[in-house]
XYZ file of N, CA and C in Angstrom:
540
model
N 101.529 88.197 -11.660
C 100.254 88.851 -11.393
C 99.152 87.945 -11.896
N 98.282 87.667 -11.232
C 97.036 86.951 -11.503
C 95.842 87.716 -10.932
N 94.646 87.223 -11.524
C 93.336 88.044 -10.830
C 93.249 87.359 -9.667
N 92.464 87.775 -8.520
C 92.425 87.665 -6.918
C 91.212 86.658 -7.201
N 91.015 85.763 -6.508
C 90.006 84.793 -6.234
C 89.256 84.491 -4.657
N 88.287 83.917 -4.705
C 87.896 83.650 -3.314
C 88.916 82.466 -2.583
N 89.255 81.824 -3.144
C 90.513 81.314 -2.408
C 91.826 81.869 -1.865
N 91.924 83.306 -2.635
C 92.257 83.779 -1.709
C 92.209 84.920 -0.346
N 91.173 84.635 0.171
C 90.735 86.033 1.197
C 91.679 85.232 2.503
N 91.914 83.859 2.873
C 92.720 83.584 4.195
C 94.326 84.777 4.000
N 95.042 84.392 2.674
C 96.286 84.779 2.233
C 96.133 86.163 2.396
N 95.027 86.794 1.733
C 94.893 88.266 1.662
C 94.500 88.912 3.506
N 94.223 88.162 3.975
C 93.439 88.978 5.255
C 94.637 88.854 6.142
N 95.551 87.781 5.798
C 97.152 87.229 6.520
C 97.594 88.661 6.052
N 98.081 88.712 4.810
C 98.724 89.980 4.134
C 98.324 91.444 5.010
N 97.245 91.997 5.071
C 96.408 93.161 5.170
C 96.886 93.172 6.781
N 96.574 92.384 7.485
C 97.119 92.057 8.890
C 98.630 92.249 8.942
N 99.413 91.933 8.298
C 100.941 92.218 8.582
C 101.087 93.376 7.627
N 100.568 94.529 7.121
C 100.802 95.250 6.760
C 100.294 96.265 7.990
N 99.032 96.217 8.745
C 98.610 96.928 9.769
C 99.425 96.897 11.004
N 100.196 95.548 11.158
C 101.094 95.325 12.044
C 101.994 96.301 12.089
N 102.668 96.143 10.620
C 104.111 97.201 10.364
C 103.919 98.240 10.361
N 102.348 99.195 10.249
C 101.969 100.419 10.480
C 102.327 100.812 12.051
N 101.380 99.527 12.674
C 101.426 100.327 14.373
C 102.631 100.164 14.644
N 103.733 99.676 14.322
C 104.902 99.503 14.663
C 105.377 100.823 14.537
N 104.948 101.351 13.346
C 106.069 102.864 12.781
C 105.349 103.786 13.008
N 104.527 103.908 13.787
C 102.954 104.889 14.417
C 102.499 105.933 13.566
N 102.090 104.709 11.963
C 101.704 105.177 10.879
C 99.931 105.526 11.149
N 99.410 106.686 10.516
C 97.703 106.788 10.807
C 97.355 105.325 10.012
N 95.873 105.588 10.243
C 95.038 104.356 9.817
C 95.455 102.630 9.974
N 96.560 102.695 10.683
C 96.571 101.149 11.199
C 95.510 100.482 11.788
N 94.632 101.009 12.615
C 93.900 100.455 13.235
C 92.749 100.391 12.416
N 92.309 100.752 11.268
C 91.278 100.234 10.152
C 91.454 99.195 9.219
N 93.007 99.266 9.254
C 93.457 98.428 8.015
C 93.161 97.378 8.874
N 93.511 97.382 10.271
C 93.887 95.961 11.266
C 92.438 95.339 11.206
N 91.368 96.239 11.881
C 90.161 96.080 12.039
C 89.319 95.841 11.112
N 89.547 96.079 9.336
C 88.830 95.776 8.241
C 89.991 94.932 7.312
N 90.536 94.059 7.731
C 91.220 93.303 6.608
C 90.445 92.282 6.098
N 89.555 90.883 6.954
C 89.020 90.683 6.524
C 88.069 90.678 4.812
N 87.504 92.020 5.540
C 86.505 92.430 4.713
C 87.218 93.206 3.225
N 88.221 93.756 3.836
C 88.779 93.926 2.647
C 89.707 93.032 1.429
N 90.188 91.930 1.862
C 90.257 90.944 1.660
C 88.983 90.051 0.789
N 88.269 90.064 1.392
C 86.816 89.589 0.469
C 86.432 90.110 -0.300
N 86.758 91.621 -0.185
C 86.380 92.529 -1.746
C 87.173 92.425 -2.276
N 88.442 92.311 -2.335
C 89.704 92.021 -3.314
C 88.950 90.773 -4.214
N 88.768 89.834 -3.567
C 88.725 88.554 -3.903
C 87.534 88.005 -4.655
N 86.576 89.024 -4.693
C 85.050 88.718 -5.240
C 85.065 88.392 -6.707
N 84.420 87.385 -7.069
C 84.171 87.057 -7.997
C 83.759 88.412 -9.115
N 84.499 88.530 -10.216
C 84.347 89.836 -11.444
C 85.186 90.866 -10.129
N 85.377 90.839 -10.007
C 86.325 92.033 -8.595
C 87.431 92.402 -9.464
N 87.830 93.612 -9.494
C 89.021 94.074 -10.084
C 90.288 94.155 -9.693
N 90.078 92.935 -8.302
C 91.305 92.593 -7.732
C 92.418 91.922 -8.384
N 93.858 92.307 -8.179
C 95.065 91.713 -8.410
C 95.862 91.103 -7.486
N 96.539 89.902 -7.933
C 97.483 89.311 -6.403
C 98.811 89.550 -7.004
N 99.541 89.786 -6.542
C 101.334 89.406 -6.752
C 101.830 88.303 -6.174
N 101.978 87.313 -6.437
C 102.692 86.148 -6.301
C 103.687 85.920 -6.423
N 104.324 85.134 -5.479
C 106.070 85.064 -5.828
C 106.155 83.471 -6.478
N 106.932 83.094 -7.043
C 106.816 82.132 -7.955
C 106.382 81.010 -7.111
N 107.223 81.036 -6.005
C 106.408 79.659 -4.906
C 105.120 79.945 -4.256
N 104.218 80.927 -4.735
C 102.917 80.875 -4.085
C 102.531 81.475 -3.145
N 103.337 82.271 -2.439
C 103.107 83.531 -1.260
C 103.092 84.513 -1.960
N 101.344 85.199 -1.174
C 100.759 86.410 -1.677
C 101.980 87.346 -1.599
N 102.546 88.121 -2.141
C 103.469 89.740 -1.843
C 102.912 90.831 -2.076
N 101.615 91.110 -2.709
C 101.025 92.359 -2.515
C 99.797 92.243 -3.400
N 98.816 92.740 -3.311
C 97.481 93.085 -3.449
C 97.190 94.446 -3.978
N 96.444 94.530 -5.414
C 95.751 95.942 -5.504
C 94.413 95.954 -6.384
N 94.053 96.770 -6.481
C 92.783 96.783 -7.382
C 92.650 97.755 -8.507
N 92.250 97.093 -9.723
C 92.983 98.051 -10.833
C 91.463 98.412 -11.029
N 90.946 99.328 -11.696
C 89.909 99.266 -12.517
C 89.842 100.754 -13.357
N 88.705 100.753 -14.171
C 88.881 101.736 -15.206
C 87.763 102.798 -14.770
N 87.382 102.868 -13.727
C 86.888 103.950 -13.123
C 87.209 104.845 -11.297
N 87.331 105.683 -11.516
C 88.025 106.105 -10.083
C 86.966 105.954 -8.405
N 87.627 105.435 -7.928
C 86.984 105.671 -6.540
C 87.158 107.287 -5.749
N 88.174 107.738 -6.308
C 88.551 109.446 -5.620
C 87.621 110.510 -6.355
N 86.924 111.566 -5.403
C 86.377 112.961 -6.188
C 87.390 113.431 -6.258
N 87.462 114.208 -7.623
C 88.165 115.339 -7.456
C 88.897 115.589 -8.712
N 88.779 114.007 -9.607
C 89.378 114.306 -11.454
C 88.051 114.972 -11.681
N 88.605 115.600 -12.940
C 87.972 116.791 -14.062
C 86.742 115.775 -14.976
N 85.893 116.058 -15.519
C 85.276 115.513 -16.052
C 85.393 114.841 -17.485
N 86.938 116.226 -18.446
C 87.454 115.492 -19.276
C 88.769 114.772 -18.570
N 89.070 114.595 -17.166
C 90.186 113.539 -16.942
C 89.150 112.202 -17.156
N 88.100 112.149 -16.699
C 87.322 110.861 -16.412
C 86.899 110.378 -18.007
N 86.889 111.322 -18.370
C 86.583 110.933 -20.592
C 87.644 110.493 -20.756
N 88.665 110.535 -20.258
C 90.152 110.070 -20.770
C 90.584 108.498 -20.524
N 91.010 107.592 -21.795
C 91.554 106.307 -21.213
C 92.368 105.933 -20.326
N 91.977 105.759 -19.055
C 92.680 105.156 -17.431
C 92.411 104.249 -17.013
N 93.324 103.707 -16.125
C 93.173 102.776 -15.382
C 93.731 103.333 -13.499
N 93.333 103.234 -12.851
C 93.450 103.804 -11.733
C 93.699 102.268 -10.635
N 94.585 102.507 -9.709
C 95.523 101.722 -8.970
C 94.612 101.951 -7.553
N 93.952 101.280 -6.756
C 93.338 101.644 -5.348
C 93.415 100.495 -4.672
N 93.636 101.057 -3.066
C 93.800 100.042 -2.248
C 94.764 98.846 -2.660
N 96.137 99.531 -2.766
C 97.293 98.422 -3.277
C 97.871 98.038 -2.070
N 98.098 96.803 -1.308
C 98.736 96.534 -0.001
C 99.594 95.623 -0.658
N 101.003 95.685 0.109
C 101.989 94.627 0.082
C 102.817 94.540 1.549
N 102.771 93.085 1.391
C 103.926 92.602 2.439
C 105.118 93.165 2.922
N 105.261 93.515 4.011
C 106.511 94.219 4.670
C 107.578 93.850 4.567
N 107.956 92.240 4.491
C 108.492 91.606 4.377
C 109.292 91.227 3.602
N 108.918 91.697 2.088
C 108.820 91.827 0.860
C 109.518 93.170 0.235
N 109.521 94.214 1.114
C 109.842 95.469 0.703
C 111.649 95.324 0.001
N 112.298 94.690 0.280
C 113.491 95.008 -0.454
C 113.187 95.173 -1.821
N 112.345 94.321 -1.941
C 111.741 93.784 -3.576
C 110.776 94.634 -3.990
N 110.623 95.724 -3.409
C 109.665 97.059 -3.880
C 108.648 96.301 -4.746
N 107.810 95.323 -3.976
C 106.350 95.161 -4.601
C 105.506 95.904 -4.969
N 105.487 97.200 -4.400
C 104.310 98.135 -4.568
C 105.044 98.730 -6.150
N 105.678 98.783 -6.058
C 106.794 99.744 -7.250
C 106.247 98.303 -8.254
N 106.652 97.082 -7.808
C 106.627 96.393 -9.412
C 104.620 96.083 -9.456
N 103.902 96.408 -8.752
C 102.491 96.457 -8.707
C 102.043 97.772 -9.819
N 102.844 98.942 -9.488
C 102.743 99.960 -10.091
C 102.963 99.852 -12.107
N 104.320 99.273 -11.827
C 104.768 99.045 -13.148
C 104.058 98.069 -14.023
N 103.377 97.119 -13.287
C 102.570 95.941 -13.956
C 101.140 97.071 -14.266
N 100.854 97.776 -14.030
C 99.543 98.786 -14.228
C 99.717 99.482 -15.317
N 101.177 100.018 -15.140
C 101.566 101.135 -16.496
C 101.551 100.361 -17.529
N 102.221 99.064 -17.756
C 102.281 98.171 -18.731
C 100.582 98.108 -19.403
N 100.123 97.291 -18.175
C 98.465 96.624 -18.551
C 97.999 98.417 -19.002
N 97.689 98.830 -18.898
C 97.444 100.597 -19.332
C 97.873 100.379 -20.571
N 99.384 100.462 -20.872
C 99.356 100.843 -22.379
C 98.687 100.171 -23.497
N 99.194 98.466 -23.079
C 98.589 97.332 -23.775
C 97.140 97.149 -24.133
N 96.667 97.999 -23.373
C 94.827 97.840 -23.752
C 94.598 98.660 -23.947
N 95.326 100.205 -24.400
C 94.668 101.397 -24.799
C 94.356 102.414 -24.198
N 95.244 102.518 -22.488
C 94.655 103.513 -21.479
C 95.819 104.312 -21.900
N 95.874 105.433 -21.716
C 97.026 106.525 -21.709
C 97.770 106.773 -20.313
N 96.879 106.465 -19.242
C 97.189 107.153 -17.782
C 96.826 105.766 -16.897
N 97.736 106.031 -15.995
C 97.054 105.265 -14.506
C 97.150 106.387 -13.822
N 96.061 106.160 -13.051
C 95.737 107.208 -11.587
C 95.621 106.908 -10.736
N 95.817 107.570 -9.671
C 95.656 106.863 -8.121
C 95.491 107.973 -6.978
N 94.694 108.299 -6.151
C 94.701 109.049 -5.058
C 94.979 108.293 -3.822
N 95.884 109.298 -2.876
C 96.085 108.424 -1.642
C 95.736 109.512 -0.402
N 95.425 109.473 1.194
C 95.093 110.545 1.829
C 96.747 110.777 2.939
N 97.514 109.937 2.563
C 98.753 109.853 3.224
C 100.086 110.976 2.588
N 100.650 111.670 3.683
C 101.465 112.954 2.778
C 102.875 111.889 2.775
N 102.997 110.470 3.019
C 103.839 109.796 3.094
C 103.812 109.280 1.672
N 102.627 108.433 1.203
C 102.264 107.857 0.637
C 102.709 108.685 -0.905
N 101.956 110.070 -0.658
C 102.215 110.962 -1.562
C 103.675 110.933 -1.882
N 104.448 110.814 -0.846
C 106.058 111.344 -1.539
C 106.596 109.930 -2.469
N 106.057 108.632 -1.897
C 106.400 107.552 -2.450
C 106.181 107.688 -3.804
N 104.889 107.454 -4.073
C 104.367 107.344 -5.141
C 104.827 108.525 -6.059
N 105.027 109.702 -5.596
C 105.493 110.686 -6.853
C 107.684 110.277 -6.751
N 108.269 110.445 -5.441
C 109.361 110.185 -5.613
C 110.162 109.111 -6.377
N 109.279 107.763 -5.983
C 109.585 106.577 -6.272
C 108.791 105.555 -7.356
N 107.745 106.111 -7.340
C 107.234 105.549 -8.640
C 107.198 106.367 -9.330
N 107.612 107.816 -10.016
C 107.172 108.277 -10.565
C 105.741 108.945 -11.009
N 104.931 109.038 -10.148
C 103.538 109.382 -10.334
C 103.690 110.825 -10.109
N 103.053 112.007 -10.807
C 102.931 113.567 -10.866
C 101.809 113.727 -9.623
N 101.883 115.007 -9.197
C 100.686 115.225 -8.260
C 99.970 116.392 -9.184
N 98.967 115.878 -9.472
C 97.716 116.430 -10.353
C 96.939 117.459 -9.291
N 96.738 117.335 -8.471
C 95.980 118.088 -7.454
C 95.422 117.261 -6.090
N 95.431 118.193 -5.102
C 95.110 118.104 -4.004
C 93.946 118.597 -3.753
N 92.885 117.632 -3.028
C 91.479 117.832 -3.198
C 91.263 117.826 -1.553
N 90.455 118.664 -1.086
C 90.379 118.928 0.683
C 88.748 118.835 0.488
N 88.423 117.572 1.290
C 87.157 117.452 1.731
C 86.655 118.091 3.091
N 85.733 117.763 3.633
C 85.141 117.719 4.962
C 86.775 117.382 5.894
N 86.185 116.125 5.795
C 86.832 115.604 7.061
C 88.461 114.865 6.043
N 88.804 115.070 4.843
C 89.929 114.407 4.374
C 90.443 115.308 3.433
N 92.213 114.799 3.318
C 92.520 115.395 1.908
C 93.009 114.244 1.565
N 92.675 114.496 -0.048
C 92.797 113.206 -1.341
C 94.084 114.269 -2.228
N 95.341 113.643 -2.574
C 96.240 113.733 -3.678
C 96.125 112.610 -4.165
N 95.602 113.849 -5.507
C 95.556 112.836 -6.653
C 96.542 113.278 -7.832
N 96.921 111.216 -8.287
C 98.428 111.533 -9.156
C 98.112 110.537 -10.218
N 98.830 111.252 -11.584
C 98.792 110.011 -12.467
C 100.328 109.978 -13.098
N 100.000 109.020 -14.318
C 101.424 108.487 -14.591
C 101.158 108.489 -15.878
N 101.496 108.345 -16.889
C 101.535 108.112 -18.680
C 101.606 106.978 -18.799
N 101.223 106.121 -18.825
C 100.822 104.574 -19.427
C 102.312 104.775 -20.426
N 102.817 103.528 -20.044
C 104.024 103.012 -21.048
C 104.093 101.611 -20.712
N 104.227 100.723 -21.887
C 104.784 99.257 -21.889
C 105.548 98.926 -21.548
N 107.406 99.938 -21.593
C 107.922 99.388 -21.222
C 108.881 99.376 -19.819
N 107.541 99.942 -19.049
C 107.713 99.675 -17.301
C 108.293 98.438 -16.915
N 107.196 97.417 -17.324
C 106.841 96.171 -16.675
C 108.123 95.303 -17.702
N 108.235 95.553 -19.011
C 109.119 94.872 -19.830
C 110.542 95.165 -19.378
N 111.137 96.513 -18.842
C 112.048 96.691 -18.680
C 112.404 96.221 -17.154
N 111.584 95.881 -16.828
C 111.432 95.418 -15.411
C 112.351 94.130 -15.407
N 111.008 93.391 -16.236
C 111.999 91.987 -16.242
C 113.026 91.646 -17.366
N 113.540 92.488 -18.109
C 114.533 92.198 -18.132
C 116.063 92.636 -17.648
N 115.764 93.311 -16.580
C 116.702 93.904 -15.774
C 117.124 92.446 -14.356
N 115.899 91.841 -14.686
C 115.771 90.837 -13.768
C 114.903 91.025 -12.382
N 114.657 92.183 -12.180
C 113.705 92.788 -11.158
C 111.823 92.134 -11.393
N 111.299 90.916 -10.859
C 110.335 90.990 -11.032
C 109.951 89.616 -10.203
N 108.687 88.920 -10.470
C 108.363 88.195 -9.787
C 108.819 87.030 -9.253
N 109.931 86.602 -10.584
C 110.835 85.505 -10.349
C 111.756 85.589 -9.433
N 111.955 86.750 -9.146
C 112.941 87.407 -8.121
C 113.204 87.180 -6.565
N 111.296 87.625 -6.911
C 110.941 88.394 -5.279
C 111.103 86.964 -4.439
C-alpha cells in the first residue's frame, strides 16, 4: 500500500475501466458511470494531499484503489458516531483480474490495521449496492449499522472495530501483497 500520486491517474483510469468492463459483463447497476467517470475519478484518487490509496503488487501493477479518510462522505452516521475515532473506506475499486487474491478484502484489512495504529476505533463505509452490502458484511466482516433511504438512493451503512491484527495476521498467513 502506498499513497496514490499523479503519476498515477493513466494506471488508475486503466483499473476503473476494467472494473466497469467486468460490471457490464455481469449486468451489474452503475457500470456505465464508473465507465464514463474513471478518468476523473482517477484524478481525484491521485491529487496531490488526496486521501487516496494504491495496492500494488510487488512488480508494480495497480490491483486496487481506495480512499481512506477520517471524515465520512455518507449522511446518515449519528452525530456521536461522527465524535467517534474513524476512518471510513470510500470509493475502493480493484482489478477483476486480481480477485482470487481478494484485493478488496486485503484493502479492507490494511484500513482496520491503519485504524488501530493511529488511534481510530472503527472503519466505516457506506455502499448503495444490496450486493456490495452482502460482501462487505459476509466477507469482510463489516456489521450493517443502518440503512439510510434518500430521495432518489439507499445508503447501508457498516462499520468494523479497528484491530491491528487484520493486516498482521494477513501477512503472516502469507496472504498479502507479496502474493498477489
Amino acid at each position: 500500500m502506498r499513497p496514490a500520486s499523479p503519476d498515477d491517474v493513466p494506471a488508475l483510469t486503466a483499473l476503473i475501466g476494467r472494473r466497469a468492463a467486468w460490471m457490464r459483463e455481469r449486468k451489474l447497476e452503475d457500470w456505465e458511470g464508473w465507465s464514463s467517470s474513471a478518468a476523473l475519478m482517477a484524478a481525484r484518487a491521485a491529487r496531490p494531499r488526496s486521501p487516496g490509496w494504491v495496492l500494488e503488487h510487488i512488480g508494480g501493477a495497480v490491483v486496487g484503489c481506495t480512499t481512506v479518510s477520517d471524515r465520512s462522505l455518507d449522511a446518515g452516521w449519528t452525530v456521536a458516531e461522527q465524535g467517534e475515532a474513524a476512518l471510513y473506506l470510500n470509493t475502493t475499486v480493484t482489478d477483476p483480474a486480481w480477485r482470487r487474491f481478494r484485493p478488496g478484502a486485503l484493502l479492507a484489512a490494511w484500513t482496520l490495521h491503519r485504524a488501530a495504529t493511529t488511534g481510530r476505533s472503527w472503519v466505516r463505509r457506506g455502499c448503495t449496492s444490496d450486493g456490495l452490502l452482502r460482501y462487505y458484511r459476509d466477507v469482510q466482516g463489516f456489521a450493517l449499522v443502518r440503512t439510510v433511504r434518500g430521495e432518489h438512493t439507499v445508503t447501508h451503512l457498516l462499520a468494523r472495530q479497528a484491530t491491528a491484527s487484520d493486516w498482521s495476521d494477513r501477512q503472516e498467513r502469507g496472504v498479502g501483497p507479496r502474493d498477489a
